[in-house]
mmCIF file of C-alpha atoms in Angstrom:
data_model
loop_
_atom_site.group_PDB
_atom_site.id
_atom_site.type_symbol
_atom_site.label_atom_id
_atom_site.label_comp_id
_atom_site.label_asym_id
_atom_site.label_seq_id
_atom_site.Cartn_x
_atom_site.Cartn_y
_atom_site.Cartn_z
ATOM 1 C CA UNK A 954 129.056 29.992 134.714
ATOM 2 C CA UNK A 955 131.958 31.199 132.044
ATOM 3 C CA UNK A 956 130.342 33.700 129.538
ATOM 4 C CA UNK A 957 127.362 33.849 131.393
ATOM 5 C CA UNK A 958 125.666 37.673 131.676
ATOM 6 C CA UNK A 959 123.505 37.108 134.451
ATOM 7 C CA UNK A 960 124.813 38.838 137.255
ATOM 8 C CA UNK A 961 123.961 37.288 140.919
ATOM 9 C CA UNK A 962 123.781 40.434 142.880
ATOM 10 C CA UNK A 963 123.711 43.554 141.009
ATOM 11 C CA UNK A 964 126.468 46.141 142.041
ATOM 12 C CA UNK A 965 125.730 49.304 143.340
ATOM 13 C CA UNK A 966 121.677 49.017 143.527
ATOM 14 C CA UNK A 967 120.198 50.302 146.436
ATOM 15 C CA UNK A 968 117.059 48.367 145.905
ATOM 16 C CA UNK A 969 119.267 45.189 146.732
ATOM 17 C CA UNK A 970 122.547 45.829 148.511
ATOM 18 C CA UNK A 971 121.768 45.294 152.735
ATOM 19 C CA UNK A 972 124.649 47.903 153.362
ATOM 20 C CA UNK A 973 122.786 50.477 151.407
ATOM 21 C CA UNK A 974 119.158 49.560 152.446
ATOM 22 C CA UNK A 975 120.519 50.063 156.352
ATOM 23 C CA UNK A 976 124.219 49.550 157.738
ATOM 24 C CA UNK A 977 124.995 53.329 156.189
ATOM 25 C CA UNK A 978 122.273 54.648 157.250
ATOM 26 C CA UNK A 979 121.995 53.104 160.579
ATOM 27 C CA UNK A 980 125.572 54.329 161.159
ATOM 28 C CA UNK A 981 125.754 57.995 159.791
ATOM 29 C CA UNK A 982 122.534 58.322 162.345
ATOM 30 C CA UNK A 983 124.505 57.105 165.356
ATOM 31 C CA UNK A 984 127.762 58.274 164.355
ATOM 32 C CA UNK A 985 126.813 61.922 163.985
ATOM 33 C CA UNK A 986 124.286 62.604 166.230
ATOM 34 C CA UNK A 987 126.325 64.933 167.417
ATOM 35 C CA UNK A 988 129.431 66.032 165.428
ATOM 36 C CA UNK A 989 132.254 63.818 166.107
ATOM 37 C CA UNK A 990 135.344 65.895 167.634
ATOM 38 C CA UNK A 991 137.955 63.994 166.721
ATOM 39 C CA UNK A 992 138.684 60.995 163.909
ATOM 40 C CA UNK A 993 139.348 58.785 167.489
ATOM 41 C CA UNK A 994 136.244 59.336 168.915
ATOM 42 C CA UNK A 995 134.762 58.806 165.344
ATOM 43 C CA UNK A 996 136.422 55.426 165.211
ATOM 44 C CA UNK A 997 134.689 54.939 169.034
ATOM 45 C CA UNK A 998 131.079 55.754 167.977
ATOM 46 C CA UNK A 999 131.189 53.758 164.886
ATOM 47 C CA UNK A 1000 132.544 50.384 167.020
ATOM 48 C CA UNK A 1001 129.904 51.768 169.841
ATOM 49 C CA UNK A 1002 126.945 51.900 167.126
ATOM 50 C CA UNK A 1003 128.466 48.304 164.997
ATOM 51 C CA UNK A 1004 128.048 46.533 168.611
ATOM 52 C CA UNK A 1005 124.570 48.137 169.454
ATOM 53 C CA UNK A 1006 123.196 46.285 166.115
ATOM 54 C CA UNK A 1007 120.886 43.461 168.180
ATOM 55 C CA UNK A 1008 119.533 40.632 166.725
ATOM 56 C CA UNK A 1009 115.738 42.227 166.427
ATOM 57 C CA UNK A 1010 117.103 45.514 164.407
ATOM 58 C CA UNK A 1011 118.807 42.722 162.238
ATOM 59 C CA UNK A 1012 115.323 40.141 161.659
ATOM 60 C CA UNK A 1013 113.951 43.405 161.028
ATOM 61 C CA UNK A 1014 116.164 44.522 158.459
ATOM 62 C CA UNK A 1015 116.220 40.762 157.022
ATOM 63 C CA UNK A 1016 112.248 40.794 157.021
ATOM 64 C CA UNK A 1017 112.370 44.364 155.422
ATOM 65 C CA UNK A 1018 114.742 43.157 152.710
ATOM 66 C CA UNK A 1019 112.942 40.279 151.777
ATOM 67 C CA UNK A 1020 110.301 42.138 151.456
ATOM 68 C CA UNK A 1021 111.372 44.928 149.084
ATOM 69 C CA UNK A 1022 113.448 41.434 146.938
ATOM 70 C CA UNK A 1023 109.829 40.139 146.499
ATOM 71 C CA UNK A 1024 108.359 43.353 145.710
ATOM 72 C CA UNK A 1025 111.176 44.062 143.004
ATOM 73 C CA UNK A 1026 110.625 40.459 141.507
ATOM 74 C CA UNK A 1027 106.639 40.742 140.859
ATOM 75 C CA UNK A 1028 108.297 43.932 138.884
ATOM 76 C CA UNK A 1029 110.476 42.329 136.956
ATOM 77 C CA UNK A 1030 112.717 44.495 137.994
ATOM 78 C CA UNK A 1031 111.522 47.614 137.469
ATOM 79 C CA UNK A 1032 111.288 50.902 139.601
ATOM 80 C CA UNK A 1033 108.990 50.264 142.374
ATOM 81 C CA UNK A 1034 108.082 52.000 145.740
ATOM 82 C CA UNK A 1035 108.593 50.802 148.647
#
């Protein structure tokens, strides 16, 4: 609520954020396998590797995130491997 300093999702913490954890990742992989030659076909292998995202790689990644939310929870927080 107002004045409150509890902060839902914490910005900028890999440990947390899904687009950190894979999408970037995931992308920079596909999208430079080999070096792009020009901003167009760029713009091509990103769409190409966005639409290649099934919906196993994406229970995966849900499973995997849940896990390392639990994991940082039982550590209050704190630095953790995983």
């Amino acid at each position: 609520g107002l004045g409150s300093h509890i902060q839902i999702w914490p910005p900028r913490s890999p440990d947390l954020t899904p687009l950190d954890f894979f999408l970037w990742g995931y992308l920079k992989e596909k999208v430079y396998a080999t070096e792009p030659t020009t901003v167009e076909d760029m713009k091509v292998r990103i769409r190409r590797a966005c639409q290649d995202i099934t919906p196993d790689i994406l229970r995966s990644v849900r499973e995997s995130f849940s896990n390392r939310i639990n994991q940082c929870i039982q550590v209050n927080g704190a630095a953790f491997e995983h």
